Amino acid sequence: MLLLLLCVVLVTVHLSGLQPAQAAPSFAKGADISWVPGMEAQGYVWRDKNGVQRDILDILKNDYQINSARIRVWVNPSNDYGNGYLTVDRAAALAKRAKDKGMSIMLTLHYSDSWADPGKQNKPAAWANYSFQQLMDAVYNWTRYVMTTMQSKGVTPDWVQIGNETNNGMLWNDGKATNSMRNYAWLVNSGHNAVKSVSSSTKTIVHLANGYDNGLFQWNIGGLISNGANFDIIGMSLYPSASDWSAKVNQTISNANNMIASYGKPIIITEIGMDYNQATAAKSFITDIKNKVRSISGGKGQGVFYWEPQATPGYNGGYSKGAWNSNMRPTIALEGFIN
C-alpha cells in the first residue's frame, strides 16, 4: 500500500507539467509502422496499387484511411533492423513524422531490449539485478523519459501500452502474473502513473494476445484490477486464419463486451494480421472486425490496428502477415479499412 501511495504522490508532484494530447479520432483505424525506419535504412521503397512510388505513410493514410500509427519502443535495443533499431529517439522521430501526416500516435512500450510477448518478457539487461523497488522506479523513470522525449519532438501520444501482450505479466520473473499478480499490477501502475505525470489525457492500455480467450482476460484483467492496477483501456491481439476468422471475430467481440460489462473499460484491437497470400479473406476480416468493434455500444470499441502492413512477404526471417507483395505494391487487404 505504501508503494502505491508513493506512486500517487509522484503523479501529484508532476501535475504542473501536464500537457494534453491532441484529440484522438473517435474511432482509430491504425497500422503498426515500427519496421518502417529499418526497412527504409535497408533500401525498401513502397508503391501504391497503381505502381507509383510514394511515402508509405501517405499511402496508408490517403489510400486506406489509416488515421493512427502504432510505434514500439525498446529500452536498449540492438541495431538489428528487424529485431531492434527503435531506440527512444528513433521512435520519437517516427512518431513526429506520423503526426506531421495528421495521424494519432500509439506507443507500445516493450519493457525489454527486444521482443516482449506471451512467450517471453525478459528484463532489459541494465535492469537484470534490480530489486523490485528499483524495477518499479526504472519502469516509472524510463516511461517518463519516453514521454518527455516524444514531447520534445512535439508529439504527445494519444495512447500508451504499458507492456506488450502481457498474458502472464511482464519483467519476468518479478512481474510474472502467475508468480505475483500484485507485482504485475504495481508495475502497470508505475508505467501508468509515469504517462499521466506528463500527459493526463493520454490513455494507457493493458494489452493481451488471443482476444478471443475470455478465460485469459478474466484472469489477467480481473487480477490486475483486484490488485489495484490503474489503466484506461483493454487492448487485444487477433491473428486468425482464412478459415476461422469469422468465428474468431465473433468470439473476440463477445469477449470485448464481457470485459466492458465486467470492468467498465473500453477496448481497442491493437494488433490484427492475416497471411498476405489470403488477401481476399484478410479484407473481409478487416471489414468485419472494424465494423463490429465500431458498433460496440456506448463508443466503447475504440479502434483496430493492423500489425506492420508494410512488411513484404518473408520479411525479417519469415513474417508473412503483412499487406504488401514482393513487387512492393499492396494487396487488397487494407481496403477493409475504407469507410
CSV table of N, CA, C and O in Angstrom, one decimal, residues 220-338:
chain,number,residue,atom,x,y,z
A,220,ASN,N,-6.5,-12.3,-16.1
A,220,ASN,CA,-5.5,-11.3,-16.2
A,220,ASN,C,-6.0,-9.9,-15.8
A,220,ASN,O,-5.5,-9.3,-14.8
A,221,ILE,N,-7.0,-9.5,-16.5
A,221,ILE,CA,-7.6,-8.1,-16.3
A,221,ILE,C,-8.2,-8.1,-14.9
A,221,ILE,O,-8.1,-7.1,-14.1
A,222,GLY,N,-9.0,-9.1,-14.6
A,222,GLY,CA,-9.6,-9.2,-13.3
A,222,GLY,C,-8.6,-9.2,-12.2
A,222,GLY,O,-8.8,-8.5,-11.1
A,223,GLY,N,-7.5,-9.9,-12.4
A,223,GLY,CA,-6.5,-10.0,-11.4
A,223,GLY,C,-5.8,-8.7,-11.2
A,223,GLY,O,-5.5,-8.3,-10.0
A,224,LEU,N,-5.5,-8.0,-12.3
A,224,LEU,CA,-4.9,-6.6,-12.2
A,224,LEU,C,-5.8,-5.7,-11.4
A,224,LEU,O,-5.4,-5.0,-10.4
A,225,ILE,N,-7.1,-5.7,-11.7
A,225,ILE,CA,-8.0,-4.7,-11.1
A,225,ILE,C,-8.2,-5.1,-9.6
A,225,ILE,O,-8.2,-4.2,-8.7
A,226,SER,N,-8.3,-6.3,-9.3
A,226,SER,CA,-8.4,-6.7,-7.9
A,226,SER,C,-7.2,-6.4,-7.1
A,226,SER,O,-7.2,-6.3,-5.8
A,227,ASN,N,-6.0,-6.2,-7.7
A,227,ASN,CA,-4.8,-5.8,-7.1
A,227,ASN,C,-4.5,-4.3,-7.2
A,227,ASN,O,-3.3,-3.9,-7.0
A,228,GLY,N,-5.5,-3.5,-7.6
A,228,GLY,CA,-5.3,-2.1,-7.6
A,228,GLY,C,-4.7,-1.5,-8.8
A,228,GLY,O,-4.3,-0.3,-8.7
A,229,ALA,N,-4.6,-2.2,-9.9
A,229,ALA,CA,-4.0,-1.6,-11.1
A,229,ALA,C,-4.9,-0.5,-11.7
A,229,ALA,O,-6.1,-0.6,-11.7
A,230,ASN,N,-4.2,0.5,-12.2
A,230,ASN,CA,-4.9,1.6,-12.8
A,230,ASN,C,-4.5,1.6,-14.3
A,230,ASN,O,-3.3,1.7,-14.6
A,231,PHE,N,-5.4,1.6,-15.2
A,231,PHE,CA,-5.2,1.8,-16.6
A,231,PHE,C,-6.5,2.1,-17.3
A,231,PHE,O,-7.6,2.0,-16.6
A,232,ASP,N,-6.5,2.6,-18.5
A,232,ASP,CA,-7.7,3.2,-19.1
A,232,ASP,C,-8.4,2.2,-20.1
A,232,ASP,O,-9.7,2.3,-20.1
A,233,ILE,N,-7.7,1.5,-20.8
A,233,ILE,CA,-8.3,0.7,-22.0
A,233,ILE,C,-7.7,-0.7,-22.0
A,233,ILE,O,-6.5,-0.9,-21.6
A,234,ILE,N,-8.5,-1.7,-22.4
A,234,ILE,CA,-8.0,-3.1,-22.6
A,234,ILE,C,-7.7,-3.2,-24.1
A,234,ILE,O,-8.6,-3.0,-24.9
A,235,GLY,N,-6.5,-3.7,-24.4
A,235,GLY,CA,-6.1,-4.0,-25.7
A,235,GLY,C,-6.1,-5.4,-26.0
A,235,GLY,O,-5.8,-6.3,-25.1
A,236,MET,N,-6.3,-5.8,-27.3
A,236,MET,CA,-6.4,-7.2,-27.7
A,236,MET,C,-5.6,-7.4,-29.0
A,236,MET,O,-5.6,-6.5,-29.9
A,237,SER,N,-5.0,-8.6,-29.2
A,237,SER,CA,-4.5,-9.0,-30.5
A,237,SER,C,-5.4,-10.1,-31.0
A,237,SER,O,-6.0,-10.9,-30.3
A,238,LEU,N,-5.4,-10.2,-32.4
A,238,LEU,CA,-6.1,-11.3,-33.0
A,238,LEU,C,-5.5,-11.6,-34.4
A,238,LEU,O,-5.4,-10.7,-35.2
A,239,TYR,N,-5.0,-12.8,-34.5
A,239,TYR,CA,-4.3,-13.3,-35.7
A,239,TYR,C,-5.0,-14.6,-36.2
A,239,TYR,O,-4.5,-15.7,-36.0
A,240,PRO,N,-6.2,-14.5,-36.8
A,240,PRO,CA,-6.9,-15.7,-37.3
A,240,PRO,C,-6.4,-16.2,-38.6
A,240,PRO,O,-5.5,-15.5,-39.3
A,241,SER,N,-6.9,-17.3,-39.0
A,241,SER,CA,-6.6,-17.8,-40.4
A,241,SER,C,-7.7,-17.5,-41.3
A,241,SER,O,-8.8,-17.0,-40.9
A,242,ALA,N,-7.5,-17.8,-42.6
A,242,ALA,CA,-8.6,-17.5,-43.6
A,242,ALA,C,-9.8,-18.4,-43.4
A,242,ALA,O,-10.9,-18.1,-43.8
A,243,SER,N,-9.6,-19.5,-42.6
A,243,SER,CA,-10.7,-20.4,-42.4
A,243,SER,C,-11.5,-20.2,-41.2
A,243,SER,O,-12.7,-20.6,-41.1
A,244,ASP,N,-10.9,-19.5,-40.2
A,244,ASP,CA,-11.6,-19.4,-38.9
A,244,ASP,C,-11.8,-17.9,-38.5
A,244,ASP,O,-12.3,-17.7,-37.4
A,245,TRP,N,-11.5,-17.0,-39.4
A,245,TRP,CA,-11.6,-15.6,-38.9
A,245,TRP,C,-12.9,-15.1,-38.5
A,245,TRP,O,-13.1,-14.4,-37.5
A,246,SER,N,-14.0,-15.6,-39.1
A,246,SER,CA,-15.3,-15.2,-38.8
A,246,SER,C,-15.7,-15.6,-37.3
A,246,SER,O,-16.2,-14.8,-36.5
A,247,ALA,N,-15.4,-16.8,-37.0
A,247,ALA,CA,-15.7,-17.3,-35.7
A,247,ALA,C,-14.9,-16.6,-34.6
A,247,ALA,O,-15.3,-16.3,-33.5
A,248,LYS,N,-13.6,-16.4,-35.0
A,248,LYS,CA,-12.7,-15.7,-34.0
A,248,LYS,C,-13.1,-14.3,-33.8
A,248,LYS,O,-13.0,-13.8,-32.7
A,249,VAL,N,-13.6,-13.6,-34.8
A,249,VAL,CA,-14.0,-12.2,-34.6
A,249,VAL,C,-15.2,-12.2,-33.7
A,249,VAL,O,-15.3,-11.4,-32.7
A,250,ASN,N,-16.2,-13.1,-33.9
A,250,ASN,CA,-17.3,-13.2,-33.0
A,250,ASN,C,-17.0,-13.5,-31.6
A,250,ASN,O,-17.5,-12.9,-30.6
A,251,GLN,N,-16.0,-14.4,-31.4
A,251,GLN,CA,-15.6,-14.7,-30.0
A,251,GLN,C,-14.9,-13.5,-29.4
A,251,GLN,O,-15.0,-13.2,-28.2
A,252,THR,N,-14.1,-12.8,-30.2
A,252,THR,CA,-13.4,-11.6,-29.7
A,252,THR,C,-14.4,-10.5,-29.3
A,252,THR,O,-14.2,-9.8,-28.3
A,253,ILE,N,-15.4,-10.3,-30.1
A,253,ILE,CA,-16.4,-9.2,-29.8
A,253,ILE,C,-17.2,-9.6,-28.6
A,253,ILE,O,-17.5,-8.8,-27.7
A,254,SER,N,-17.5,-10.9,-28.4
A,254,SER,CA,-18.2,-11.4,-27.2
A,254,SER,C,-17.3,-11.1,-26.0
A,254,SER,O,-17.8,-10.7,-24.9
A,255,ASN,N,-16.0,-11.4,-26.1
A,255,ASN,CA,-15.1,-11.2,-25.0
A,255,ASN,C,-15.0,-9.7,-24.7
A,255,ASN,O,-15.0,-9.3,-23.5
A,256,ALA,N,-14.9,-8.9,-25.8
A,256,ALA,CA,-14.8,-7.4,-25.6
A,256,ALA,C,-16.1,-6.9,-24.8
A,256,ALA,O,-15.9,-6.1,-23.8
A,257,ASN,N,-17.2,-7.4,-25.2
A,257,ASN,CA,-18.5,-7.0,-24.5
A,257,ASN,C,-18.4,-7.4,-23.0
A,257,ASN,O,-18.9,-6.7,-22.1
A,258,ASN,N,-17.9,-8.6,-22.8
A,258,ASN,CA,-17.8,-9.1,-21.4
A,258,ASN,C,-16.8,-8.3,-20.6
A,258,ASN,O,-17.1,-8.0,-19.4
A,259,MET,N,-15.7,-7.9,-21.2
A,259,MET,CA,-14.8,-7.0,-20.5
A,259,MET,C,-15.4,-5.7,-20.1
A,259,MET,O,-15.2,-5.2,-19.0
A,260,ILE,N,-16.1,-5.1,-21.1
A,260,ILE,CA,-16.8,-3.8,-20.8
A,260,ILE,C,-17.8,-4.0,-19.7
A,260,ILE,O,-17.9,-3.1,-18.8
A,261,ALA,N,-18.6,-5.0,-19.8
A,261,ALA,CA,-19.6,-5.2,-18.7
A,261,ALA,C,-19.0,-5.5,-17.4
A,261,ALA,O,-19.5,-5.1,-16.3
A,262,SER,N,-17.9,-6.2,-17.4
A,262,SER,CA,-17.3,-6.6,-16.1
A,262,SER,C,-16.5,-5.5,-15.4
A,262,SER,O,-16.5,-5.4,-14.2
A,263,TYR,N,-15.8,-4.7,-16.3
A,263,TYR,CA,-14.8,-3.8,-15.7
A,263,TYR,C,-15.0,-2.3,-16.1
A,263,TYR,O,-14.3,-1.4,-15.7
A,264,GLY,N,-16.0,-2.1,-17.1
A,264,GLY,CA,-16.3,-0.8,-17.5
A,264,GLY,C,-15.3,0.0,-18.3
A,264,GLY,O,-15.4,1.2,-18.5
A,265,LYS,N,-14.3,-0.8,-18.8
A,265,LYS,CA,-13.2,-0.2,-19.6
A,265,LYS,C,-13.5,-0.4,-21.1
A,265,LYS,O,-13.9,-1.4,-21.5
A,266,PRO,N,-13.2,0.6,-21.9
A,266,PRO,CA,-13.2,0.5,-23.4
A,266,PRO,C,-12.2,-0.6,-23.9
A,266,PRO,O,-11.3,-0.9,-23.1
A,267,ILE,N,-12.4,-1.0,-25.1
A,267,ILE,CA,-11.4,-1.9,-25.7
A,267,ILE,C,-10.9,-1.4,-27.0
A,267,ILE,O,-11.6,-0.6,-27.6
A,268,ILE,N,-9.7,-1.8,-27.4
A,268,ILE,CA,-9.2,-1.4,-28.6
A,268,ILE,C,-8.4,-2.6,-29.2
A,268,ILE,O,-7.7,-3.4,-28.4
A,269,ILE,N,-8.5,-2.9,-30.4
A,269,ILE,CA,-7.8,-4.1,-31.0
A,269,ILE,C,-6.5,-3.5,-31.5
A,269,ILE,O,-6.5,-2.9,-32.6
A,270,THR,N,-5.4,-3.7,-30.8
A,270,THR,CA,-4.2,-3.1,-31.1
A,270,THR,C,-3.3,-3.9,-32.1
A,270,THR,O,-2.3,-3.3,-32.6
A,271,GLU,N,-3.7,-5.1,-32.4
A,271,GLU,CA,-3.0,-5.9,-33.4
A,271,GLU,C,-3.9,-6.9,-34.1
A,271,GLU,O,-4.6,-7.6,-33.4
A,272,ILE,N,-3.9,-6.8,-35.4
A,272,ILE,CA,-4.5,-7.9,-36.2
A,272,ILE,C,-3.6,-8.2,-37.4
A,272,ILE,O,-2.7,-7.4,-37.7
A,273,GLY,N,-3.8,-9.3,-38.0
A,273,GLY,CA,-3.0,-9.7,-39.2
A,273,GLY,C,-3.5,-11.0,-39.7
A,273,GLY,O,-4.1,-11.8,-39.1
A,274,MET,N,-3.2,-11.2,-41.0
A,274,MET,CA,-3.5,-12.4,-41.7
A,274,MET,C,-2.5,-12.6,-42.9
A,274,MET,O,-2.0,-11.6,-43.4
A,275,ASP,N,-2.3,-13.8,-43.3
A,275,ASP,CA,-1.3,-14.1,-44.3
A,275,ASP,C,-1.5,-13.3,-45.5
A,275,ASP,O,-2.6,-13.2,-46.0
A,276,TYR,N,-0.4,-12.7,-46.1
A,276,TYR,CA,-0.5,-11.8,-47.2
A,276,TYR,C,-1.1,-12.5,-48.4
A,276,TYR,O,-1.8,-11.9,-49.3
A,277,ASN,N,-0.9,-13.8,-48.6
A,277,ASN,CA,-1.5,-14.5,-49.7
A,277,ASN,C,-2.9,-15.0,-49.6
A,277,ASN,O,-3.5,-15.7,-50.4
A,278,GLN,N,-3.6,-14.5,-48.5
A,278,GLN,CA,-5.0,-14.7,-48.3
A,278,GLN,C,-5.7,-13.3,-48.2
A,278,GLN,O,-6.5,-13.0,-47.4
A,279,ALA,N,-5.3,-12.5,-49.2
A,279,ALA,CA,-5.7,-11.1,-49.2
A,279,ALA,C,-7.2,-10.9,-49.2
A,279,ALA,O,-7.7,-9.9,-48.6
A,280,THR,N,-7.9,-11.7,-50.0
A,280,THR,CA,-9.4,-11.5,-50.1
A,280,THR,C,-10.0,-11.8,-48.7
A,280,THR,O,-10.9,-11.0,-48.2
A,281,ALA,N,-9.6,-12.9,-48.1
A,281,ALA,CA,-10.1,-13.2,-46.7
A,281,ALA,C,-9.7,-12.1,-45.7
A,281,ALA,O,-10.5,-11.7,-44.9
A,282,ALA,N,-8.4,-11.6,-45.9
A,282,ALA,CA,-8.0,-10.6,-45.0
A,282,ALA,C,-8.8,-9.3,-45.1
A,282,ALA,O,-9.1,-8.7,-44.1
A,283,LYS,N,-9.2,-8.9,-46.3
A,283,LYS,CA,-10.0,-7.8,-46.5
A,283,LYS,C,-11.4,-8.0,-45.8
A,283,LYS,O,-11.9,-7.0,-45.1
A,284,SER,N,-11.9,-9.1,-46.0
A,284,SER,CA,-13.2,-9.4,-45.3
A,284,SER,C,-13.1,-9.4,-43.8
A,284,SER,O,-14.0,-8.9,-43.1
A,285,PHE,N,-12.0,-10.0,-43.3
A,285,PHE,CA,-11.7,-10.0,-41.9
A,285,PHE,C,-11.6,-8.6,-41.3
A,285,PHE,O,-12.2,-8.2,-40.3
A,286,ILE,N,-10.8,-7.7,-42.0
A,286,ILE,CA,-10.6,-6.4,-41.5
A,286,ILE,C,-12.0,-5.6,-41.5
A,286,ILE,O,-12.3,-4.9,-40.6
A,287,THR,N,-12.7,-5.8,-42.6
A,287,THR,CA,-14.0,-5.1,-42.7
A,287,THR,C,-14.9,-5.5,-41.5
A,287,THR,O,-15.6,-4.7,-40.9
A,288,ASP,N,-15.0,-6.8,-41.3
A,288,ASP,CA,-15.9,-7.3,-40.3
A,288,ASP,C,-15.5,-6.9,-38.9
A,288,ASP,O,-16.3,-6.4,-38.1
A,289,ILE,N,-14.2,-7.0,-38.5
A,289,ILE,CA,-13.8,-6.7,-37.1
A,289,ILE,C,-13.9,-5.2,-37.0
A,289,ILE,O,-14.3,-4.7,-35.9
A,290,LYS,N,-13.6,-4.4,-38.0
A,290,LYS,CA,-13.7,-2.9,-37.9
A,290,LYS,C,-15.1,-2.5,-37.6
A,290,LYS,O,-15.4,-1.8,-36.7
A,291,ASN,N,-16.1,-3.1,-38.4
A,291,ASN,CA,-17.5,-2.7,-38.3
A,291,ASN,C,-18.0,-3.1,-36.9
A,291,ASN,O,-18.8,-2.4,-36.3
A,292,LYS,N,-17.6,-4.3,-36.5
A,292,LYS,CA,-18.2,-4.8,-35.2
A,292,LYS,C,-17.6,-4.1,-34.0
A,292,LYS,O,-18.3,-3.9,-33.0
A,293,VAL,N,-16.3,-3.8,-34.0
A,293,VAL,CA,-15.8,-3.0,-32.9
A,293,VAL,C,-16.4,-1.6,-32.9
A,293,VAL,O,-16.7,-1.1,-31.8
A,294,ARG,N,-16.5,-1.0,-34.0
A,294,ARG,CA,-17.1,0.3,-34.1
A,294,ARG,C,-18.5,0.4,-33.6
A,294,ARG,O,-19.0,1.4,-33.1
A,295,SER,N,-19.2,-0.8,-33.7
A,295,SER,CA,-20.6,-0.8,-33.4
A,295,SER,C,-20.9,-1.2,-31.9
A,295,SER,O,-22.0,-1.2,-31.5
A,296,ILE,N,-19.8,-1.5,-31.2
A,296,ILE,CA,-20.0,-1.7,-29.7
A,296,ILE,C,-20.6,-0.6,-29.1
A,296,ILE,O,-20.3,0.6,-29.3
A,297,SER,N,-21.6,-0.8,-28.3
A,297,SER,CA,-22.5,0.2,-27.7
A,297,SER,C,-21.7,1.2,-26.8
A,297,SER,O,-20.7,0.8,-26.2
A,298,GLY,N,-22.1,2.4,-26.8
A,298,GLY,CA,-21.5,3.4,-25.9
A,298,GLY,C,-20.2,3.9,-26.4
A,298,GLY,O,-19.5,4.6,-25.6
A,299,GLY,N,-19.8,3.6,-27.6
A,299,GLY,CA,-18.5,4.1,-28.1
A,299,GLY,C,-17.3,3.4,-27.4
A,299,GLY,O,-16.2,3.9,-27.4
A,300,LYS,N,-17.6,2.2,-26.8
A,300,LYS,CA,-16.6,1.5,-26.0
A,300,LYS,C,-15.6,0.7,-26.9
A,300,LYS,O,-14.6,0.2,-26.4
A,301,GLY,N,-15.9,0.5,-28.2
A,301,GLY,CA,-15.0,-0.1,-29.1
A,301,GLY,C,-14.3,1.0,-29.8
A,301,GLY,O,-14.8,1.8,-30.6
A,302,GLN,N,-13.0,1.2,-29.6
A,302,GLN,CA,-12.3,2.4,-29.9
A,302,GLN,C,-11.3,2.4,-31.1
A,302,GLN,O,-10.8,3.4,-31.5
A,303,GLY,N,-11.1,1.2,-31.7
A,303,GLY,CA,-10.3,1.1,-32.9
A,303,GLY,C,-9.7,-0.2,-33.2
A,303,GLY,O,-9.8,-1.2,-32.4
A,304,VAL,N,-9.1,-0.3,-34.4
A,304,VAL,CA,-8.5,-1.6,-34.9
A,304,VAL,C,-7.2,-1.2,-35.5
A,304,VAL,O,-7.1,-0.3,-36.4
A,305,PHE,N,-6.1,-1.9,-35.2
A,305,PHE,CA,-4.8,-1.6,-35.8
A,305,PHE,C,-4.2,-2.9,-36.5
A,305,PHE,O,-4.2,-3.9,-35.9
A,306,TYR,N,-3.8,-2.7,-37.7
A,306,TYR,CA,-3.1,-3.8,-38.4
A,306,TYR,C,-1.6,-3.8,-38.1
A,306,TYR,O,-1.0,-2.7,-38.0
A,307,TRP,N,-1.1,-4.9,-37.8
A,307,TRP,CA,0.4,-5.0,-37.4
A,307,TRP,C,1.3,-5.1,-38.6
A,307,TRP,O,1.2,-6.0,-39.4
A,308,GLU,N,2.1,-4.0,-38.8
A,308,GLU,CA,3.1,-4.0,-39.8
A,308,GLU,C,2.6,-4.3,-41.2
A,308,GLU,O,3.2,-5.2,-41.9
A,309,PRO,N,1.6,-3.6,-41.7
A,309,PRO,CA,1.1,-3.9,-43.0
A,309,PRO,C,2.1,-3.7,-44.1
A,309,PRO,O,2.0,-4.3,-45.2
A,310,GLN,N,3.1,-2.8,-43.9
A,310,GLN,CA,4.1,-2.5,-44.9
A,310,GLN,C,5.1,-3.6,-45.1
A,310,GLN,O,6.0,-3.6,-46.0
A,311,ALA,N,5.1,-4.7,-44.3
A,311,ALA,CA,6.0,-5.8,-44.4
A,311,ALA,C,5.8,-6.5,-45.7
A,311,ALA,O,4.6,-6.8,-46.1
A,312,THR,N,6.9,-6.9,-46.4
A,312,THR,CA,6.8,-7.7,-47.6
A,312,THR,C,6.9,-9.2,-47.2
A,312,THR,O,7.3,-9.5,-46.1
A,313,PRO,N,6.5,-10.1,-48.1
A,313,PRO,CA,6.5,-11.5,-47.8
A,313,PRO,C,7.8,-12.0,-47.3
A,313,PRO,O,8.9,-11.8,-47.9
A,314,GLY,N,7.8,-12.6,-46.1
A,314,GLY,CA,9.0,-13.2,-45.6
A,314,GLY,C,10.0,-12.3,-44.9
A,314,GLY,O,11.1,-12.6,-44.6
A,315,TYR,N,9.5,-11.0,-44.7
A,315,TYR,CA,10.5,-10.0,-44.1
A,315,TYR,C,10.9,-10.5,-42.7
A,315,TYR,O,10.2,-11.1,-42.0
A,316,ASN,N,12.1,-10.1,-42.4
A,316,ASN,CA,12.7,-10.4,-41.1
A,316,ASN,C,12.7,-11.9,-40.7
A,316,ASN,O,12.3,-12.3,-39.7
A,317,GLY,N,13.1,-12.7,-41.7
A,317,GLY,CA,13.3,-14.1,-41.4
A,317,GLY,C,12.0,-14.9,-41.5
A,317,GLY,O,12.0,-16.1,-41.0
A,318,GLY,N,10.9,-14.4,-42.1
A,318,GLY,CA,9.8,-15.2,-42.4
A,318,GLY,C,8.4,-14.6,-42.0
A,318,GLY,O,7.4,-15.4,-42.0
A,319,TYR,N,8.3,-13.4,-41.6
A,319,TYR,CA,7.0,-12.8,-41.3
A,319,TYR,C,6.2,-12.7,-42.6
A,319,TYR,O,6.6,-12.2,-43.6
A,320,SER,N,4.9,-13.3,-42.5
A,320,SER,CA,4.1,-13.4,-43.8
A,320,SER,C,2.8,-12.7,-43.6
A,320,SER,O,1.9,-12.9,-44.5
A,321,LYS,N,2.5,-11.9,-42.6
A,321,LYS,CA,1.2,-11.4,-42.4
A,321,LYS,C,1.1,-9.9,-42.7
A,321,LYS,O,0.3,-9.1,-42.2
A,322,GLY,N,2.1,-9.4,-43.5
A,322,GLY,CA,2.0,-8.0,-44.0
A,322,GLY,C,0.9,-7.9,-45.1
A,322,GLY,O,0.2,-8.8,-45.4
A,323,ALA,N,0.8,-6.7,-45.7
A,323,ALA,CA,-0.2,-6.5,-46.7
A,323,ALA,C,0.4,-5.9,-48.0
A,323,ALA,O,-0.2,-5.2,-48.7
A,324,TRP,N,1.7,-6.1,-48.2
A,324,TRP,CA,2.4,-5.7,-49.4
A,324,TRP,C,3.0,-6.9,-50.1
A,324,TRP,O,3.4,-7.9,-49.5
A,325,ASN,N,2.9,-6.9,-51.4
A,325,ASN,CA,3.5,-8.0,-52.2
A,325,ASN,C,5.0,-7.8,-52.4
A,325,ASN,O,5.5,-6.7,-52.2
A,326,SER,N,5.7,-8.8,-52.9
A,326,SER,CA,7.1,-8.6,-53.2
A,326,SER,C,7.4,-7.6,-54.3
A,326,SER,O,8.6,-7.1,-54.4
A,327,ASN,N,6.5,-7.3,-55.1
A,327,ASN,CA,6.7,-6.2,-56.1
A,327,ASN,C,6.4,-4.8,-55.6
A,327,ASN,O,6.4,-3.8,-56.3
A,328,MET,N,6.3,-4.7,-54.2
A,328,MET,CA,6.2,-3.5,-53.5
A,328,MET,C,4.8,-2.8,-53.7
A,328,MET,O,4.7,-1.6,-53.4
A,329,ARG,N,3.9,-3.5,-54.3
A,329,ARG,CA,2.5,-3.0,-54.4
A,329,ARG,C,1.6,-3.7,-53.3
A,329,ARG,O,1.9,-4.8,-53.0
A,330,PRO,N,0.6,-3.0,-52.8
A,330,PRO,CA,-0.2,-3.5,-51.7
A,330,PRO,C,-1.1,-4.6,-52.2
A,330,PRO,O,-1.5,-4.6,-53.4
A,331,THR,N,-1.5,-5.5,-51.3
A,331,THR,CA,-2.6,-6.4,-51.6
A,331,THR,C,-3.9,-5.7,-51.4
A,331,THR,O,-3.9,-4.5,-51.1
A,332,ILE,N,-5.0,-6.3,-51.6
A,332,ILE,CA,-6.3,-5.7,-51.4
A,332,ILE,C,-6.7,-5.7,-49.9
A,332,ILE,O,-7.7,-5.1,-49.5
A,333,ALA,N,-5.9,-6.3,-49.0
A,333,ALA,CA,-6.3,-6.4,-47.6
A,333,ALA,C,-6.8,-5.1,-47.0
A,333,ALA,O,-7.8,-5.1,-46.3
A,334,LEU,N,-6.0,-4.1,-47.1
A,334,LEU,CA,-6.2,-2.9,-46.3
A,334,LEU,C,-7.4,-2.1,-46.8
A,334,LEU,O,-7.9,-1.2,-46.2
A,335,GLU,N,-8.0,-2.5,-48.0
A,335,GLU,CA,-9.2,-1.9,-48.4
A,335,GLU,C,-10.4,-2.1,-47.4
A,335,GLU,O,-11.4,-1.4,-47.4
A,336,GLY,N,-10.2,-3.1,-46.5
A,336,GLY,CA,-11.2,-3.4,-45.5
A,336,GLY,C,-11.3,-2.2,-44.5
A,336,GLY,O,-12.3,-2.1,-43.8
A,337,PHE,N,-10.3,-1.3,-44.4
A,337,PHE,CA,-10.4,-0.2,-43.6
A,337,PHE,C,-11.1,1.0,-44.2
A,337,PHE,O,-11.5,2.0,-43.4
A,338,ILE,N,-11.4,1.0,-45.5
A,338,ILE,CA,-12.0,2.1,-46.1
A,338,ILE,C,-13.5,2.2,-45.7
A,338,ILE,O,-14.2,1.2,-45.7
